[in-house]
Amino acid sequence: MQLDHVPVRTRDIAAARDFFMRVFDLKPGDRPQLVQRIPGCWLHAGDAPIVHVIGAHGHGFDRAPEAVDHVGLRMAGHADFRARLDRLAIRYQRVDLADRGERRLFFRAPGGPLLEAVFVEPAPGRDDL
């Protein structure tokens, strides 16, 4: 397992983008079509999108305007890990990003932190789900 990316939630997308680009020499990169409806950008180190800047309004008790949104962990063995979550009765959301050849599982740790397991493997056809 390794850290895959860090999403940063912010009210000022441009300022956050420019900060990470200047400080860490990151470059803007493509985002999957599925997430393009969400305000923000992905910043890449080489080919890897390691900082995801996400626009936020900061409304409500659980929506701080400036925060690390979740932790993305690059892992192997999507089917086995998904079976483990099922065995442990941990609810998750599946997201397949066909344009990136990735499968992702989002779930919460006790206390609420959002975790994202990222698997570099193509999504099966609809009949395999």
CSV table of N, CA and C in Angstrom, one decimal:
chain,number,residue,atom,x,y,z
A,1,MET,N,0.9,-1.2,0.0
A,1,MET,CA,0.0,0.0,0.0
A,1,MET,C,0.9,1.2,0.0
A,2,GLN,N,0.5,2.3,-0.7
A,2,GLN,CA,1.2,3.5,-0.7
A,2,GLN,C,0.2,4.7,-0.9
A,3,LEU,N,0.6,5.8,-0.4
A,3,LEU,CA,-0.3,7.0,-0.6
A,3,LEU,C,-0.4,7.3,-2.0
A,4,ASP,N,-1.7,7.5,-2.5
A,4,ASP,CA,-2.0,7.7,-3.9
A,4,ASP,C,-2.1,9.2,-4.2
A,5,HIS,N,-2.9,9.9,-3.3
A,5,HIS,CA,-3.1,11.4,-3.6
A,5,HIS,C,-3.7,12.0,-2.3
A,6,VAL,N,-3.6,13.3,-2.3
A,6,VAL,CA,-4.1,14.1,-1.2
A,6,VAL,C,-5.1,15.1,-1.8
A,7,PRO,N,-6.4,15.0,-1.5
A,7,PRO,CA,-7.4,16.0,-1.9
A,7,PRO,C,-7.4,17.2,-0.9
A,8,VAL,N,-7.4,18.4,-1.4
A,8,VAL,CA,-7.5,19.6,-0.6
A,8,VAL,C,-8.8,20.3,-0.9
A,9,ARG,N,-9.6,20.5,0.1
A,9,ARG,CA,-10.9,21.2,-0.1
A,9,ARG,C,-10.6,22.7,0.2
A,10,THR,N,-11.1,23.6,-0.7
A,10,THR,CA,-10.8,25.0,-0.5
A,10,THR,C,-11.9,25.9,-1.1
A,11,ARG,N,-12.0,27.1,-0.6
A,11,ARG,CA,-12.9,28.1,-1.2
A,11,ARG,C,-12.3,28.8,-2.4
A,12,ASP,N,-10.9,28.8,-2.4
A,12,ASP,CA,-10.2,29.5,-3.5
A,12,ASP,C,-9.4,28.5,-4.3
A,13,ILE,N,-10.0,28.0,-5.3
A,13,ILE,CA,-9.3,26.9,-6.1
A,13,ILE,C,-8.1,27.5,-6.8
A,14,ALA,N,-8.1,28.7,-7.3
A,14,ALA,CA,-7.0,29.3,-8.0
A,14,ALA,C,-5.8,29.5,-7.1
A,15,ALA,N,-6.0,30.0,-5.9
A,15,ALA,CA,-5.0,30.2,-4.9
A,15,ALA,C,-4.3,28.9,-4.5
A,16,ALA,N,-5.2,27.9,-4.2
A,16,ALA,CA,-4.6,26.6,-3.8
A,16,ALA,C,-3.8,26.0,-5.0
A,17,ARG,N,-4.4,26.0,-6.2
A,17,ARG,CA,-3.7,25.5,-7.3
A,17,ARG,C,-2.3,26.2,-7.5
A,18,ASP,N,-2.3,27.5,-7.5
A,18,ASP,CA,-1.1,28.2,-7.7
A,18,ASP,C,-0.1,27.9,-6.6
A,19,PHE,N,-0.5,27.8,-5.3
A,19,PHE,CA,0.4,27.5,-4.2
A,19,PHE,C,1.1,26.2,-4.4
A,20,PHE,N,0.3,25.1,-4.7
A,20,PHE,CA,0.9,23.8,-4.9
A,20,PHE,C,1.8,23.7,-6.1
A,21,MET,N,1.4,24.5,-7.2
A,21,MET,CA,2.3,24.5,-8.4
A,21,MET,C,3.6,25.2,-8.1
A,22,ARG,N,3.5,26.3,-7.3
A,22,ARG,CA,4.8,27.0,-7.0
A,22,ARG,C,5.7,26.3,-6.0
A,23,VAL,N,5.1,25.8,-5.0
A,23,VAL,CA,5.8,25.2,-3.9
A,23,VAL,C,6.4,23.8,-4.2
A,24,PHE,N,5.6,23.0,-4.9
A,24,PHE,CA,6.0,21.6,-5.2
A,24,PHE,C,6.2,21.4,-6.7
A,25,ASP,N,6.2,22.4,-7.5
A,25,ASP,CA,6.5,22.3,-8.9
A,25,ASP,C,5.6,21.3,-9.6
A,26,LEU,N,4.3,21.3,-9.2
A,26,LEU,CA,3.3,20.4,-9.8
A,26,LEU,C,2.7,21.1,-11.1
A,27,LYS,N,2.2,20.3,-12.0
A,27,LYS,CA,1.6,20.8,-13.2
A,27,LYS,C,0.1,20.4,-13.3
A,28,PRO,N,-0.8,21.3,-13.9
A,28,PRO,CA,-2.2,20.9,-14.0
A,28,PRO,C,-2.2,19.7,-15.0
A,29,GLY,N,-3.2,18.8,-14.7
A,29,GLY,CA,-3.3,17.6,-15.5
A,29,GLY,C,-4.8,17.2,-15.7
A,30,ASP,N,-5.0,16.2,-16.5
A,30,ASP,CA,-6.4,15.8,-16.8
A,30,ASP,C,-7.1,15.2,-15.6
A,31,ARG,N,-8.4,15.4,-15.6
A,31,ARG,CA,-9.2,14.7,-14.6
A,31,ARG,C,-10.2,13.8,-15.3
A,32,PRO,N,-10.6,12.7,-14.7
A,32,PRO,CA,-11.5,11.8,-15.3
A,32,PRO,C,-12.8,12.5,-15.6
A,33,GLN,N,-13.5,12.1,-16.7
A,33,GLN,CA,-14.7,12.7,-17.1
A,33,GLN,C,-15.8,12.7,-15.9
A,34,LEU,N,-15.8,11.6,-15.1
A,34,LEU,CA,-16.8,11.4,-14.0
A,34,LEU,C,-16.7,12.6,-13.0
A,35,VAL,N,-15.5,13.1,-12.8
A,35,VAL,CA,-15.3,14.1,-11.7
A,35,VAL,C,-15.2,15.5,-12.3
A,36,GLN,N,-15.3,15.7,-13.6
A,36,GLN,CA,-15.2,17.0,-14.1
A,36,GLN,C,-16.4,18.0,-13.8
A,37,ARG,N,-17.5,17.4,-13.3
A,37,ARG,CA,-18.6,18.2,-12.9
A,37,ARG,C,-18.3,18.9,-11.5
A,38,ILE,N,-17.3,18.4,-10.8
A,38,ILE,CA,-17.0,19.0,-9.5
A,38,ILE,C,-16.0,20.1,-9.7
A,39,PRO,N,-16.2,21.3,-9.1
A,39,PRO,CA,-15.2,22.3,-9.3
A,39,PRO,C,-13.9,21.9,-8.7
A,40,GLY,N,-12.8,22.2,-9.5
A,40,GLY,CA,-11.5,21.9,-9.0
A,40,GLY,C,-10.5,21.5,-10.1
A,41,CYS,N,-9.4,21.0,-9.7
A,41,CYS,CA,-8.3,20.6,-10.6
A,41,CYS,C,-7.5,19.5,-10.0
A,42,TRP,N,-6.8,18.8,-10.8
A,42,TRP,CA,-5.8,17.8,-10.3
A,42,TRP,C,-4.4,18.3,-10.7
A,43,LEU,N,-3.5,18.2,-9.8
A,43,LEU,CA,-2.1,18.6,-10.1
A,43,LEU,C,-1.2,17.4,-10.1
A,44,HIS,N,-0.4,17.3,-11.1
A,44,HIS,CA,0.4,16.1,-11.3
A,44,HIS,C,1.9,16.4,-11.0
A,45,ALA,N,2.5,15.3,-10.5
A,45,ALA,CA,4.0,15.2,-10.5
A,45,ALA,C,4.3,14.1,-11.5
A,46,GLY,N,4.9,14.6,-12.7
A,46,GLY,CA,5.0,13.6,-13.8
A,46,GLY,C,3.7,13.2,-14.3
A,47,ASP,N,3.4,11.9,-14.4
A,47,ASP,CA,2.1,11.4,-14.8
A,47,ASP,C,1.1,11.2,-13.7
A,48,ALA,N,1.6,11.3,-12.5
A,48,ALA,CA,0.7,11.0,-11.3
A,48,ALA,C,0.0,12.2,-10.8
A,49,PRO,N,-1.4,12.1,-10.7
A,49,PRO,CA,-2.2,13.2,-10.1
A,49,PRO,C,-2.1,13.1,-8.6
A,50,ILE,N,-1.2,13.9,-7.9
A,50,ILE,CA,-1.0,13.6,-6.5
A,50,ILE,C,-1.8,14.6,-5.6
A,51,VAL,N,-2.2,15.8,-6.1
A,51,VAL,CA,-3.0,16.7,-5.3
A,51,VAL,C,-4.3,17.0,-6.1
A,52,HIS,N,-5.4,16.7,-5.5
A,52,HIS,CA,-6.7,17.0,-6.1
A,52,HIS,C,-7.3,18.2,-5.3
A,53,VAL,N,-7.4,19.3,-6.0
A,53,VAL,CA,-8.0,20.6,-5.4
A,53,VAL,C,-9.5,20.5,-5.7
A,54,ILE,N,-10.3,20.6,-4.6
A,54,ILE,CA,-11.7,20.5,-4.7
A,54,ILE,C,-12.4,21.8,-4.2
A,55,GLY,N,-13.3,22.4,-5.0
A,55,GLY,CA,-13.9,23.6,-4.5
A,55,GLY,C,-14.9,23.3,-3.4
A,56,ALA,N,-15.0,24.2,-2.4
A,56,ALA,CA,-15.9,24.0,-1.2
A,56,ALA,C,-16.6,25.3,-0.9
A,57,HIS,N,-17.8,25.2,-0.3
A,57,HIS,CA,-18.5,26.4,0.1
A,57,HIS,C,-18.3,26.6,1.6
A,58,GLY,N,-18.1,25.6,2.3
A,58,GLY,CA,-17.9,25.7,3.8
A,58,GLY,C,-19.2,25.8,4.6
A,59,HIS,N,-20.3,25.3,4.1
A,59,HIS,CA,-21.6,25.4,4.7
A,59,HIS,C,-21.8,24.1,5.6
A,60,GLY,N,-22.5,24.3,6.7
A,60,GLY,CA,-22.9,23.1,7.5
A,60,GLY,C,-21.8,22.7,8.5
A,61,PHE,N,-22.2,22.0,9.5
A,61,PHE,CA,-21.3,21.6,10.6
A,61,PHE,C,-20.1,20.7,10.1
A,62,ASP,N,-20.3,19.8,9.2
A,62,ASP,CA,-19.3,18.9,8.8
A,62,ASP,C,-18.6,19.3,7.5
A,63,ARG,N,-18.7,20.5,7.1
A,63,ARG,CA,-18.1,21.0,5.8
A,63,ARG,C,-17.2,22.1,6.0
A,64,ALA,N,-16.0,21.9,6.6
A,64,ALA,CA,-15.1,23.0,6.8
A,64,ALA,C,-14.7,23.5,5.4
A,65,PRO,N,-14.5,24.8,5.2
A,65,PRO,CA,-14.2,25.3,3.9
A,65,PRO,C,-12.7,25.0,3.5
A,66,GLU,N,-11.8,24.8,4.4
A,66,GLU,CA,-10.4,24.5,4.1
A,66,GLU,C,-10.0,23.2,4.8
A,67,ALA,N,-9.8,22.1,4.1
A,67,ALA,CA,-9.5,20.9,4.8
A,67,ALA,C,-8.9,19.9,3.8
A,68,VAL,N,-8.2,18.9,4.4
A,68,VAL,CA,-7.9,17.7,3.6
A,68,VAL,C,-9.1,16.9,3.5
A,69,ASP,N,-9.6,16.6,2.3
A,69,ASP,CA,-10.9,16.0,2.1
A,69,ASP,C,-10.9,14.5,2.5
A,70,HIS,N,-9.9,13.7,2.0
A,70,HIS,CA,-9.8,12.3,2.2
A,70,HIS,C,-8.4,11.9,1.9
A,71,VAL,N,-8.1,10.6,2.2
A,71,VAL,CA,-6.8,10.0,1.9
A,71,VAL,C,-7.0,8.9,0.9
A,72,GLY,N,-6.2,9.0,-0.2
A,72,GLY,CA,-6.3,8.0,-1.3
A,72,GLY,C,-5.1,7.1,-1.1
A,73,LEU,N,-5.3,5.8,-1.0
A,73,LEU,CA,-4.3,4.7,-0.9
A,73,LEU,C,-4.3,3.8,-2.1
A,74,ARG,N,-3.1,3.8,-2.7
A,74,ARG,CA,-2.9,2.9,-3.9
A,74,ARG,C,-2.7,1.5,-3.4
A,75,MET,N,-3.5,0.5,-3.9
A,75,MET,CA,-3.5,-0.8,-3.4
A,75,MET,C,-3.6,-1.8,-4.5
A,76,ALA,N,-3.4,-3.1,-4.2
A,76,ALA,CA,-3.5,-4.1,-5.2
A,76,ALA,C,-4.6,-5.1,-4.8
A,77,GLY,N,-5.2,-5.8,-5.7
A,77,GLY,CA,-6.2,-6.8,-5.4
A,77,GLY,C,-7.6,-6.3,-5.0
A,78,HIS,N,-8.2,-5.6,-6.0
A,78,HIS,CA,-9.5,-5.0,-5.8
A,78,HIS,C,-10.6,-6.0,-5.3
A,79,ALA,N,-10.7,-7.2,-6.0
A,79,ALA,CA,-11.7,-8.2,-5.6
A,79,ALA,C,-11.5,-8.7,-4.2
A,80,ASP,N,-10.3,-9.0,-3.8
A,80,ASP,CA,-10.0,-9.5,-2.4
A,80,ASP,C,-10.3,-8.4,-1.4
A,81,PHE,N,-9.9,-7.2,-1.7
A,81,PHE,CA,-10.1,-6.1,-0.7
A,81,PHE,C,-11.6,-5.8,-0.6
A,82,ARG,N,-12.3,-5.8,-1.7
A,82,ARG,CA,-13.8,-5.6,-1.6
A,82,ARG,C,-14.5,-6.7,-0.9
A,83,ALA,N,-14.0,-7.9,-1.0
A,83,ALA,CA,-14.6,-9.1,-0.3
A,83,ALA,C,-14.3,-8.9,1.2
A,84,ARG,N,-13.1,-8.3,1.6
A,84,ARG,CA,-12.8,-8.1,3.0
A,84,ARG,C,-13.7,-7.0,3.6
A,85,LEU,N,-14.0,-6.0,2.8
A,85,LEU,CA,-14.9,-5.0,3.3
A,85,LEU,C,-16.3,-5.6,3.5
A,86,ASP,N,-16.7,-6.4,2.6
A,86,ASP,CA,-18.0,-7.1,2.7
A,86,ASP,C,-18.1,-8.0,3.9
A,87,ARG,N,-17.0,-8.8,4.2
A,87,ARG,CA,-16.9,-9.6,5.3
A,87,ARG,C,-17.0,-8.8,6.6
A,88,LEU,N,-16.4,-7.7,6.6
A,88,LEU,CA,-16.4,-6.8,7.8
A,88,LEU,C,-17.6,-5.9,7.9
A,89,ALA,N,-18.5,-6.0,7.0
A,89,ALA,CA,-19.7,-5.2,6.9
A,89,ALA,C,-19.4,-3.7,6.9
A,90,ILE,N,-18.4,-3.4,6.2
A,90,ILE,CA,-18.0,-1.9,6.0
A,90,ILE,C,-18.6,-1.5,4.7
A,91,ARG,N,-19.5,-0.5,4.8
A,91,ARG,CA,-20.2,0.1,3.6
A,91,ARG,C,-19.2,0.8,2.8
A,92,TYR,N,-19.3,0.8,1.5
A,92,TYR,CA,-18.4,1.5,0.6
A,92,TYR,C,-19.2,1.9,-0.7
A,93,GLN,N,-18.5,2.8,-1.4
A,93,GLN,CA,-19.1,3.2,-2.7
A,93,GLN,C,-18.0,2.9,-3.8
A,94,ARG,N,-18.5,2.2,-4.8
A,94,ARG,CA,-17.6,1.8,-5.9
A,94,ARG,C,-17.6,2.9,-7.0
A,95,VAL,N,-16.4,3.3,-7.5
A,95,VAL,CA,-16.3,4.2,-8.6
A,95,VAL,C,-15.2,3.6,-9.6
A,96,ASP,N,-15.7,3.3,-10.8
A,96,ASP,CA,-14.7,2.8,-11.8
A,96,ASP,C,-14.4,4.0,-12.8
A,97,LEU,N,-13.2,4.2,-13.0
A,97,LEU,CA,-12.7,5.3,-13.9
A,97,LEU,C,-12.1,4.6,-15.1
A,98,ALA,N,-13.0,4.2,-16.1
A,98,ALA,CA,-12.5,3.5,-17.2
A,98,ALA,C,-11.5,4.3,-18.0
A,99,ASP,N,-11.6,5.6,-18.1
A,99,ASP,CA,-10.6,6.4,-18.9
A,99,ASP,C,-9.2,6.4,-18.2
A,100,ARG,N,-9.1,6.0,-16.9
A,100,ARG,CA,-7.8,5.9,-16.2
A,100,ARG,C,-7.4,4.5,-16.0
A,101,GLY,N,-8.3,3.5,-16.3
A,101,GLY,CA,-8.0,2.1,-16.0
A,101,GLY,C,-7.8,1.9,-14.5
A,102,GLU,N,-8.8,2.5,-13.7
A,102,GLU,CA,-8.7,2.4,-12.3
A,102,GLU,C,-10.1,2.1,-11.7
A,103,ARG,N,-10.0,1.4,-10.6
A,103,ARG,CA,-11.2,1.1,-9.8
A,103,ARG,C,-11.0,1.7,-8.4
A,104,ARG,N,-12.0,2.3,-7.8
A,104,ARG,CA,-11.8,2.9,-6.5
A,104,ARG,C,-13.0,2.5,-5.6
A,105,LEU,N,-12.6,2.4,-4.3
A,105,LEU,CA,-13.6,2.1,-3.3
A,105,LEU,C,-13.5,3.2,-2.2
A,106,PHE,N,-14.6,3.9,-1.9
A,106,PHE,CA,-14.6,4.9,-0.9
A,106,PHE,C,-15.3,4.3,0.3
A,107,PHE,N,-14.8,4.6,1.5
A,107,PHE,CA,-15.4,4.1,2.8
A,107,PHE,C,-14.9,4.9,3.9
A,108,ARG,N,-15.6,4.8,5.1
A,108,ARG,CA,-15.2,5.7,6.2
A,108,ARG,C,-14.6,4.8,7.3
A,109,ALA,N,-13.6,5.4,7.9
A,109,ALA,CA,-13.0,4.8,9.1
A,109,ALA,C,-13.8,5.2,10.3
A,110,PRO,N,-13.7,4.5,11.4
A,110,PRO,CA,-14.4,4.9,12.6
A,110,PRO,C,-14.1,6.4,13.0
A,111,GLY,N,-15.2,7.1,13.3
A,111,GLY,CA,-15.0,8.6,13.6
A,111,GLY,C,-15.2,9.4,12.4
A,112,GLY,N,-15.3,8.8,11.2
A,112,GLY,CA,-15.7,9.5,10.0
A,112,GLY,C,-14.7,9.9,8.9
A,113,PRO,N,-13.4,9.7,9.1
A,113,PRO,CA,-12.5,10.1,8.0
A,113,PRO,C,-12.7,9.2,6.8
A,114,LEU,N,-12.8,9.9,5.6
A,114,LEU,CA,-13.0,9.2,4.3
A,114,LEU,C,-11.7,8.7,3.8
A,115,LEU,N,-11.8,7.4,3.4
A,115,LEU,CA,-10.6,6.7,2.8
A,115,LEU,C,-11.0,6.3,1.4
A,116,GLU,N,-10.1,6.3,0.5
A,116,GLU,CA,-10.3,5.8,-0.9
A,116,GLU,C,-9.2,4.8,-1.2
A,117,ALA,N,-9.6,3.6,-1.5
A,117,ALA,CA,-8.6,2.6,-2.0
A,117,ALA,C,-8.6,2.7,-3.5
A,118,VAL,N,-7.5,2.8,-4.1
A,118,VAL,CA,-7.3,3.0,-5.6
A,118,VAL,C,-6.6,1.8,-6.1
A,119,PHE,N,-7.2,1.2,-7.1
A,119,PHE,CA,-6.6,-0.1,-7.7
A,119,PHE,C,-6.4,0.2,-9.2
A,120,VAL,N,-5.2,0.0,-9.7
A,120,VAL,CA,-4.9,0.1,-11.1
A,120,VAL,C,-5.2,-1.2,-11.8
A,121,GLU,N,-6.5,-1.3,-12.2
A,121,GLU,CA,-6.9,-2.4,-13.0
A,121,GLU,C,-8.2,-2.0,-13.7
A,122,PRO,N,-8.4,-2.5,-14.9
A,122,PRO,CA,-9.6,-2.1,-15.7
A,122,PRO,C,-10.8,-2.6,-15.0
A,123,ALA,N,-11.9,-1.9,-15.2
A,123,ALA,CA,-13.2,-2.3,-14.7
A,123,ALA,C,-13.7,-3.4,-15.6
A,124,PRO,N,-14.4,-4.3,-15.0
A,124,PRO,CA,-15.0,-5.4,-15.8
A,124,PRO,C,-16.2,-4.9,-16.7
A,125,GLY,N,-16.6,-5.6,-17.6
A,125,GLY,CA,-17.8,-5.3,-18.4
A,125,GLY,C,-19.0,-5.3,-17.5
A,126,ARG,N,-20.1,-4.8,-17.9
A,126,ARG,CA,-21.4,-4.8,-17.1
A,126,ARG,C,-21.8,-6.1,-16.6
A,127,ASP,N,-21.5,-7.2,-17.4
A,127,ASP,CA,-22.0,-8.5,-17.1
A,127,ASP,C,-21.2,-9.1,-15.9
A,128,ASP,N,-19.9,-8.5,-15.6
A,128,ASP,CA,-19.1,-9.1,-14.6
A,128,ASP,C,-19.4,-8.5,-13.2
A,129,LEU,N,-20.2,-7.5,-13.1
A,129,LEU,CA,-20.5,-6.8,-11.9
A,129,LEU,C,-21.4,-7.7,-11.1
